[in-house]
């Protein structure tokens, strides 16, 4: 009999992983979890410091979500939404409408962030065809954007490492420079800065709006790019100029949605109501795959007509609106209400901020935080902003070291990402940040830095 780890290495191809390095190294097997801790097959406990890749909100095995799924299992696990209604999907839709930005009135279910974005792109495209403006076909995207890994979502992405090799398969977009305080030439973090950054987009809209269908953005934080934060006012300004030039605004809240930025949605920080909003990761509290693409009545109504007019949106997935997932989604919203999750977040966000203010280490460069989305950039020389050579895998080394101290995190290049479950207590957040501090110090100050494939195998993107 082979061990679990052997079976994994024999048969499974892991996401974003160089398998040659994976199979050559010992790997951790997670068997169970409790609250914000993961438990391996040796019984060791680790903090889930990136929320199982940004999905988990209220901890693992939360009784309310567990119970909701069990109850739904006693009724039915799955029925199709092609031609049938299901109970949790309808109930969840109503409850979601009460918390999303006010202009959003309808939703289309799918299964993950990538499908939710694909649907937004296709609907935005078809919308203009149906409105008699067939020339409006182009999408504006932002540099460093990440919207998923399917061919359509890679087309609107801007991370060269992931996307370059597929360029022949992708549709063309107009790429605008990314707004980012860190790299912005003006003083960072002011309304003025937000205005300046959006000028580039405005120029593109002014010149090309007759052929532009939409702009797609990650609001407030480009997470997969390394937690690049946007200046205040930027998103609001995008809403103003897209309205002015009759271009749709698609907001990808897959990472930022459900409390991550301190408000329910990133849009709420700037009182923005987009034409489309995509959510996934946190929608079930991190339990089951579910996603939703929200849109305005204006979009929805444009698709109405007799069957024969062929204005239908011809798109759907087998598990769309799955009842178990929607039951988990309902339980997620119930926890937000009953445990006052958003109200309790502010103290946690402040505690993290205070702790990070003490990260005065030799190789810590920029620290970026929006709510409980945190990126700590490691640099060879902070004064000159000289990065570590990427083959040093310094981020991966720090994350590997953190495991020795009982914390599971994952880097993006040389950015250490910290995105704990919202349920983490202030004490737990401080403890996790102590581990990160210690791990950074040990790797960048105490030990000579060298390239070692073993560091990369488990944790490197
Ligand atoms: C994770 C993510 C996606 C893709 O979601 P999947 O569920 O992994 O397909 C899309 N957009 C953003 C902003 C994300 O963070």
Coordinates of C-alpha atoms and ligand atoms in Angstrom, one line a residue:
X1 CA 0.0 0.0 0.0
X2 CA 1.4 3.4 -1.0
X3 CA 1.1 6.3 1.4
X4 CA -1.2 9.3 0.7
X5 CA 1.8 11.4 -0.2
X6 CA 3.0 8.7 -2.7
X7 CA -0.5 8.4 -4.3
X8 CA -0.5 12.2 -4.7
X9 CA 2.9 12.2 -6.3
X10 CA 2.1 9.3 -8.5
X11 CA -1.1 10.7 -10.0
X12 CA -1.8 14.4 -9.3
X13 CA -0.7 17.4 -11.2
X14 CA -0.9 20.4 -8.9
X15 CA -2.0 23.9 -9.8
X16 CA 0.8 26.5 -10.4
X17 CA 3.4 23.9 -9.5
X18 CA 6.6 22.7 -11.1
X19 CA 5.9 19.0 -10.6
X20 CA 9.6 18.0 -11.0
X21 CA 10.4 19.8 -7.9
X22 CA 7.1 18.8 -6.1
X23 CA 7.7 15.1 -6.4
X24 CA 11.4 15.4 -5.4
X25 CA 10.5 16.9 -2.0
X26 CA 8.5 15.9 1.1
X27 CA 5.1 17.4 1.0
X28 CA 2.6 18.1 3.8
X29 CA -0.6 16.1 3.9
X30 CA -3.6 17.9 5.5
X31 CA -6.1 15.6 7.1
X32 CA -8.4 17.9 9.0
X33 CA -8.9 21.4 10.3
X34 CA -10.4 23.3 13.2
X35 CA -11.1 27.0 13.3
X36 CA -8.3 28.8 11.6
X37 CA -5.8 25.9 12.1
X38 CA -5.0 23.1 9.6
X39 CA -4.0 19.7 11.0
X40 CA -1.6 17.4 9.1
X41 CA -1.4 13.6 9.2
X42 CA 1.1 13.8 12.0
X43 CA -1.3 15.8 14.2
X44 CA 0.7 19.0 13.8
X45 CA -1.4 22.2 13.7
X46 CA -0.7 25.2 11.5
X47 CA -2.4 28.6 11.2
X48 CA -4.1 28.9 7.8
X49 CA -2.5 32.3 7.1
X50 CA -3.7 32.7 3.5
X51 CA -7.2 31.4 4.2
X52 CA -6.7 28.3 2.0
X53 CA -5.8 30.6 -0.9
X54 CA -8.1 33.5 0.0
X55 CA -11.3 31.7 0.3
X56 CA -11.9 30.9 4.0
X57 CA -13.6 33.6 6.1
X58 CA -15.0 32.1 9.3
X59 CA -12.6 29.3 10.0
X60 CA -12.9 25.6 9.1
X61 CA -15.7 23.4 10.4
X62 CA -17.8 26.3 11.4
X63 CA -21.0 24.8 12.9
X64 CA -23.4 27.1 11.1
X65 CA -22.0 26.2 7.6
X66 CA -21.5 22.5 8.5
X67 CA -25.1 22.3 9.6
X68 CA -26.5 24.1 6.6
X69 CA -24.7 21.7 4.2
X70 CA -25.8 18.7 6.2
X71 CA -29.5 19.9 6.2
X72 CA -29.4 20.5 2.4
X73 CA -27.9 17.0 1.9
X74 CA -31.0 15.6 3.5
X75 CA -33.0 17.2 0.8
X76 CA -31.0 17.1 -2.5
X77 CA -27.4 17.7 -3.4
X78 CA -27.8 18.8 -7.0
X79 CA -30.5 19.6 -9.6
X80 CA -30.0 21.6 -12.8
X81 CA -31.0 25.2 -13.2
X82 CA -31.6 24.7 -16.9
X83 CA -35.4 24.6 -16.7
X84 CA -35.8 24.2 -12.9
X85 CA -35.8 26.4 -9.8
X86 CA -34.0 25.3 -6.7
X87 CA -34.7 26.6 -3.2
X88 CA -31.3 27.7 -1.8
X89 CA -30.3 29.3 -5.1
X90 CA -33.4 31.5 -5.1
X91 CA -33.0 32.4 -1.4
X92 CA -29.3 33.2 -1.7
X93 CA -30.0 35.4 -4.7
X94 CA -32.4 37.5 -2.7
X95 CA -30.0 37.8 0.3
X96 CA -27.1 38.7 -1.9
X97 CA -29.1 41.5 -3.6
X98 CA -29.5 43.1 -0.1
X99 CA -25.8 43.4 0.4
X100 CA -24.3 44.2 -3.1
X101 CA -24.0 47.7 -4.4
X102 CA -27.5 49.1 -5.0
X103 CA -27.5 49.3 -8.8
X104 CA -27.0 45.5 -9.2
X105 CA -30.3 43.8 -9.5
X106 CA -29.8 40.3 -11.1
X107 CA -27.2 37.6 -10.9
X108 CA -25.9 34.7 -13.0
X109 CA -24.5 31.8 -11.0
X110 CA -21.3 29.8 -11.9
X111 CA -18.7 27.8 -10.2
X112 CA -15.4 29.8 -9.7
X113 CA -13.9 33.2 -10.2
X114 CA -12.7 32.5 -13.7
X115 CA -16.2 31.5 -14.9
X116 CA -17.8 34.5 -13.2
X117 CA -15.4 36.7 -15.1
X118 CA -15.9 34.9 -18.4
X119 CA -19.6 35.5 -18.1
X120 CA -19.1 39.2 -17.4
X121 CA -16.9 39.5 -20.5
X122 CA -19.3 37.7 -22.7
X123 CA -22.4 39.5 -21.4
X124 CA -20.7 42.9 -21.8
X125 CA -19.8 42.0 -25.4
X126 CA -23.2 40.7 -26.3
X127 CA -24.9 43.7 -24.6
X128 CA -23.5 46.2 -27.1
X129 CA -24.4 43.9 -30.0
X130 CA -27.9 43.8 -28.8
X131 CA -28.0 47.6 -28.3
X132 CA -27.1 48.2 -31.9
X133 CA -23.6 49.3 -31.2
X134 CA -21.7 46.4 -32.8
X135 CA -18.5 48.4 -33.0
X136 CA -18.1 48.4 -29.2
X137 CA -16.0 45.3 -28.9
X138 CA -12.8 46.2 -27.1
X139 CA -11.9 45.8 -23.5
X140 CA -9.6 48.0 -21.4
X141 CA -7.6 46.0 -18.9
X142 CA -5.0 47.1 -16.4
X143 CA -1.3 46.2 -16.3
X144 CA -0.7 43.4 -13.7
X145 CA -4.3 42.4 -13.7
X146 CA -5.3 38.9 -12.8
X147 CA -8.9 37.7 -13.5
X148 CA -8.4 33.9 -13.7
X149 CA -6.8 31.2 -15.8
X150 CA -9.2 30.3 -18.6
X151 CA -8.4 31.6 -22.1
X152 CA -10.9 34.4 -21.9
X153 CA -9.8 35.6 -18.4
X154 CA -6.2 35.3 -19.4
X155 CA -7.0 37.6 -22.3
X156 CA -8.0 40.4 -19.9
X157 CA -5.1 39.6 -17.5
X158 CA -1.7 41.4 -17.4
X159 CA 0.7 39.2 -15.6
X160 CA 3.4 38.4 -18.1
X161 CA 4.7 35.2 -16.5
X162 CA 1.3 33.5 -16.6
X163 CA 0.1 34.9 -19.9
X164 CA 3.0 35.3 -22.4
X165 CA 3.1 31.8 -23.6
X166 CA -0.6 31.8 -24.5
X167 CA -0.5 35.1 -26.4
X168 CA -1.5 33.5 -29.8
X169 CA -4.7 32.2 -28.2
X170 CA -5.8 35.4 -26.6
X171 CA -8.1 38.2 -27.8
X172 CA -6.5 41.6 -27.9
X173 CA -7.2 44.2 -25.3
X174 CA -6.2 47.8 -24.6
X175 CA -3.9 47.8 -21.6
X176 CA -3.9 50.8 -19.4
X177 CA -1.1 51.4 -16.8
X178 CA -1.9 50.0 -13.4
X179 CA -2.6 52.5 -10.6
X180 CA -0.3 51.8 -7.7
X181 CA 0.8 54.0 -4.9
X182 CA 4.1 52.3 -4.6
X183 CA 5.1 53.0 -8.2
X184 CA 3.2 56.3 -8.5
X185 CA 5.4 59.3 -9.1
X186 CA 3.1 61.6 -7.0
X187 CA 2.8 61.4 -3.3
X188 CA 0.9 58.3 -2.6
X189 CA -2.4 57.7 -1.0
X190 CA -4.2 60.9 -1.8
X191 CA -7.3 61.7 -3.8
X192 CA -5.1 63.7 -6.1
X193 CA -3.1 60.5 -6.8
X194 CA -6.3 58.6 -7.7
X195 CA -7.2 61.3 -10.2
X196 CA -3.8 61.3 -11.8
X197 CA -3.7 57.6 -12.2
X198 CA -7.2 57.6 -13.9
X199 CA -6.1 60.2 -16.4
X200 CA -4.5 57.5 -18.6
X201 CA -7.7 55.6 -18.7
X202 CA -9.7 58.8 -19.5
X203 CA -7.4 59.5 -22.4
X204 CA -8.0 56.0 -23.8
X205 CA -11.8 56.4 -23.4
X206 CA -11.9 59.8 -24.9
X207 CA -10.1 58.6 -28.0
X208 CA -11.6 55.2 -28.4
X209 CA -14.9 55.0 -26.6
X210 CA -16.9 54.2 -29.8
X211 CA -15.1 50.9 -30.1
X212 CA -14.7 50.2 -26.4
X213 CA -17.2 47.8 -24.7
X214 CA -15.9 47.8 -21.1
X215 CA -13.1 48.2 -18.7
X216 CA -12.4 45.4 -16.2
X217 CA -10.7 46.1 -12.9
X218 CA -9.9 44.5 -9.6
X219 CA -11.1 47.2 -7.2
X220 CA -8.7 48.7 -4.6
X221 CA -6.2 45.8 -4.6
X222 CA -4.6 43.9 -7.4
X223 CA -4.1 40.8 -5.2
X224 CA -2.4 38.3 -7.5
X225 CA 0.0 41.0 -8.7
X226 CA 1.5 41.1 -5.2
X227 CA -1.2 43.1 -3.2
X228 CA -0.7 46.3 -5.2
X229 CA -3.0 48.9 -3.7
X230 CA -4.8 51.6 -5.6
X231 CA -5.0 55.2 -4.4
X232 CA -8.3 56.4 -2.9
X233 CA -10.7 57.8 -5.4
X234 CA -9.4 55.8 -8.3
X235 CA -12.3 53.4 -8.5
X236 CA -14.8 56.2 -8.0
X237 CA -13.2 58.2 -10.8
X238 CA -13.3 55.1 -13.1
X239 CA -17.1 55.0 -12.5
X240 CA -17.5 58.7 -13.4
X241 CA -15.5 58.4 -16.6
X242 CA -17.0 55.2 -17.8
X243 CA -20.5 56.7 -17.3
X244 CA -19.4 59.8 -19.2
X245 CA -18.1 57.8 -22.2
X246 CA -20.8 55.1 -22.2
X247 CA -18.5 52.3 -21.4
X248 CA -19.3 49.4 -19.0
X249 CA -17.5 49.0 -15.7
X250 CA -16.8 45.4 -14.7
X251 CA -15.5 45.0 -11.2
X252 CA -13.8 41.7 -10.2
X253 CA -14.4 41.3 -6.5
X254 CA -13.4 37.6 -6.5
X255 CA -10.5 38.4 -4.1
X256 CA -11.8 41.5 -2.4
X257 CA -15.4 40.5 -1.8
X258 CA -17.0 39.4 1.4
X259 CA -15.2 41.6 4.0
X260 CA -11.6 41.3 2.9
X261 CA -11.1 45.1 2.5
X262 CA -13.0 45.9 5.7
X263 CA -16.3 46.5 4.0
X264 CA -18.6 43.8 2.5
X265 CA -17.3 44.7 -1.0
X266 CA -14.4 46.8 -2.1
X267 CA -16.9 49.0 -4.1
X268 CA -18.5 50.0 -0.8
X269 CA -15.3 51.8 0.2
X270 CA -15.9 54.3 -2.6
X271 CA -19.7 54.0 -2.9
X272 CA -19.4 52.7 -6.4
X273 CA -22.1 50.7 -8.2
X274 CA -20.6 49.0 -11.3
X275 CA -22.4 47.6 -14.3
X276 CA -21.1 44.1 -13.5
X277 CA -19.6 42.7 -10.3
X278 CA -18.0 39.2 -10.1
X279 CA -17.7 37.3 -6.8
X280 CA -16.5 33.8 -6.0
X281 CA -13.8 32.9 -3.4
X282 CA -15.5 33.9 -0.2
X283 CA -19.1 33.5 -1.2
X284 CA -19.5 30.1 0.6
X285 CA -17.2 31.1 3.4
X286 CA -14.5 29.1 1.6
X287 CA -16.4 25.8 1.8
X288 CA -17.6 24.9 -1.7
X289 CA -17.1 26.3 -5.3
X290 CA -19.7 28.9 -6.2
X291 CA -19.5 32.2 -8.1
X292 CA -21.9 34.9 -9.2
X293 CA -21.8 37.6 -11.8
X294 CA -24.1 40.5 -10.9
X295 CA -25.5 43.0 -13.3
X296 CA -27.9 46.0 -13.6
X297 CA -31.4 45.9 -14.9
X298 CA -30.2 47.8 -17.9
X299 CA -27.9 44.9 -18.9
X300 CA -30.5 42.2 -18.1
X301 CA -33.3 44.0 -20.0
X302 CA -31.2 44.3 -23.1
X303 CA -31.3 40.5 -23.5
X304 CA -35.1 40.3 -23.3
X305 CA -37.1 39.4 -26.3
X306 CA -39.0 36.5 -28.0
X307 CA -37.2 33.3 -28.2
X308 CA -37.0 33.6 -31.9
X309 CA -35.1 36.9 -31.7
X310 CA -32.1 35.0 -30.3
X311 CA -31.2 37.6 -27.7
X312 CA -30.7 34.8 -25.2
X313 CA -27.4 34.5 -23.3
X314 CA -26.3 31.1 -24.6
X315 CA -24.0 30.1 -21.7
X316 CA -24.3 27.8 -18.7
X317 CA -22.4 25.3 -16.5
X318 CA -23.5 21.9 -15.3
X319 CA -23.3 22.8 -11.6
X320 CA -24.7 26.3 -11.9
X321 CA -26.5 27.3 -8.7
X322 CA -25.7 24.0 -7.0
X323 CA -28.0 23.7 -3.9
X324 CA -25.2 22.5 -1.5
X325 CA -23.0 25.5 -2.4
X326 CA -25.9 27.9 -2.2
X327 CA -26.8 26.5 1.3
X328 CA -23.2 27.2 2.3
X329 CA -23.6 30.7 0.8
X330 CA -26.7 31.4 2.9
X331 CA -24.9 30.2 6.0
X332 CA -22.0 32.5 5.2
X333 CA -24.3 35.6 5.1
X334 CA -26.0 34.4 8.3
X335 CA -22.6 34.4 10.1
X336 CA -21.8 37.9 8.8
X337 CA -25.0 39.1 10.4
X338 CA -25.1 37.0 13.6
X339 CA -21.4 37.3 14.5
X340 CA -21.1 41.0 13.4
X341 CA -18.2 40.1 11.3
X342 CA -17.8 43.5 9.6
X343 CA -18.1 45.4 12.9
X344 CA -15.5 43.2 14.5
X345 CA -13.0 43.6 11.6
X346 CA -12.0 47.2 12.3
X347 CA -10.1 46.3 15.5
X348 CA -8.4 43.4 13.7
X349 CA -7.3 45.5 10.8
X350 CA -5.9 48.2 13.2
X351 CA -4.1 45.5 15.2
X352 CA -2.4 44.2 12.0
X353 CA -1.5 47.8 11.0
X354 CA 0.1 48.5 14.4
X355 CA 2.0 45.3 14.3
X356 CA 3.2 45.9 10.7
X357 CA 4.5 49.3 11.7
X358 CA 7.1 47.5 13.8
X359 CA 8.4 45.5 10.8
X360 CA 11.6 47.6 10.6
X361 CA 13.7 44.9 9.1
X362 CA 16.7 45.4 6.9
X363 CA 15.1 43.8 3.8
X364 CA 11.4 44.8 4.2
X365 CA 10.5 47.3 1.5
X366 CA 6.9 48.3 0.9
X367 CA 4.2 47.0 3.2
X368 CA 0.7 47.2 1.6
X369 CA -2.5 46.7 3.5
X370 CA -6.2 47.0 2.7
X371 CA -8.3 45.5 5.4
X372 CA -7.0 42.0 6.0
X373 CA -5.3 41.8 2.6
X374 CA -1.6 42.3 3.3
X375 CA 1.6 42.1 1.2
X376 CA 5.1 42.5 2.6
X377 CA 7.6 43.2 -0.1
X378 CA 11.1 41.9 0.5
X379 CA 13.9 43.8 -1.2
X380 CA 17.7 43.5 -1.4
X381 CA 18.0 47.2 -0.7
X382 CA 14.9 49.1 0.4
X383 CA 16.5 52.6 0.0
X384 CA 17.2 52.0 -3.7
X385 CA 14.2 49.7 -4.2
X386 CA 16.5 47.0 -5.5
X387 CA 14.7 43.7 -5.6
X388 CA 16.1 40.3 -4.7
X389 CA 17.1 38.2 -7.7
X390 CA 13.9 36.1 -8.4
X391 CA 15.9 32.8 -8.5
X392 CA 16.7 33.3 -4.8
X393 CA 13.1 32.6 -4.2
X394 CA 13.3 34.7 -1.1
X395 CA 9.5 34.8 -0.6
X396 CA 9.3 31.0 -0.8
X397 CA 12.1 30.6 1.7
X398 CA 10.3 32.8 4.2
X399 CA 7.1 30.9 3.7
X400 CA 8.9 27.6 4.2
X401 CA 10.5 28.9 7.4
X402 CA 7.1 30.0 8.6
X403 CA 5.8 26.5 8.4
X404 CA 8.5 25.4 10.8
X405 CA 7.0 28.0 13.2
X406 CA 3.4 26.7 12.6
X407 CA 2.1 29.1 9.9
X408 CA 1.1 28.2 6.4
X409 CA 1.4 31.1 3.9
X410 CA 2.3 31.5 0.2
X411 CA 4.3 34.1 -1.4
X412 CA 3.9 35.9 -4.8
X413 CA 7.5 36.3 -5.9
X414 CA 9.3 38.3 -3.2
X415 CA 6.0 39.5 -1.7
X416 CA 5.0 37.6 1.5
X417 CA 1.2 37.5 1.4
X418 CA -0.8 37.5 4.6
X419 CA -4.6 37.0 4.3
X420 CA -5.9 35.4 7.4
X421 CA -9.5 34.2 7.9
X422 CA -11.7 37.1 9.0
X423 CA -12.5 35.0 12.1
X424 CA -8.9 35.2 13.4
X425 CA -8.7 37.0 16.8
X426 CA -6.5 40.0 17.4
X427 CA -4.2 37.7 19.4
X428 CA -4.0 35.2 16.6
X429 CA -3.3 37.9 14.0
X430 CA -0.5 39.3 16.2
X431 CA 0.9 35.8 16.7
X432 CA 0.9 35.0 13.0
X433 CA 2.6 38.4 12.3
X434 CA 5.2 37.6 14.9
X435 CA 5.9 34.3 13.0
X436 CA 6.2 36.2 9.7
X437 CA 8.6 38.8 11.3
X438 CA 10.8 36.1 12.7
X439 CA 10.8 34.1 9.5
X440 CA 11.8 37.2 7.5
X441 CA 14.5 38.0 9.9
X442 CA 15.9 34.4 9.9
X443 CA 15.9 34.1 6.2
X444 CA 17.1 37.6 5.1
X445 CA 19.4 38.5 8.0
X446 CA 20.6 35.4 9.9
X447 CA 21.3 32.9 7.1
X448 CA 23.3 33.4 3.9
X449 CA 20.9 33.5 0.9
X450 CA 21.3 30.9 -1.8
X451 CA 19.2 29.3 -4.5
X452 CA 17.8 25.9 -3.5
X453 CA 15.2 24.2 -5.5
X454 CA 13.8 22.7 -2.3
X455 CA 12.6 26.1 -1.2
X456 CA 10.6 26.5 -4.4
X457 CA 8.9 23.2 -4.6
X458 CA 6.2 23.6 -2.1
X459 CA 5.3 27.3 -2.0
X460 CA 6.5 29.2 -5.1
X461 CA 4.1 30.6 -7.6
Ligands
LIG1 C1 -8.7 34.1 -7.7 C2 -9.2 35.1 -8.6 C3 -9.8 34.9 -9.8 C4 -10.0 33.5 -10.3 O1 -10.9 32.7 -9.5 P1 -10.8 31.1 -9.5 O2 -11.9 30.7 -8.6 O3 -9.5 30.7 -9.1 O4 -11.1 30.7 -10.9 C5 -10.3 35.9 -10.5 N1 -10.1 37.2 -10.2 C6 -9.4 37.5 -9.0 C7 -9.3 38.9 -8.7 C8 -8.9 36.5 -8.2 O5 -8.3 36.8 -7.1

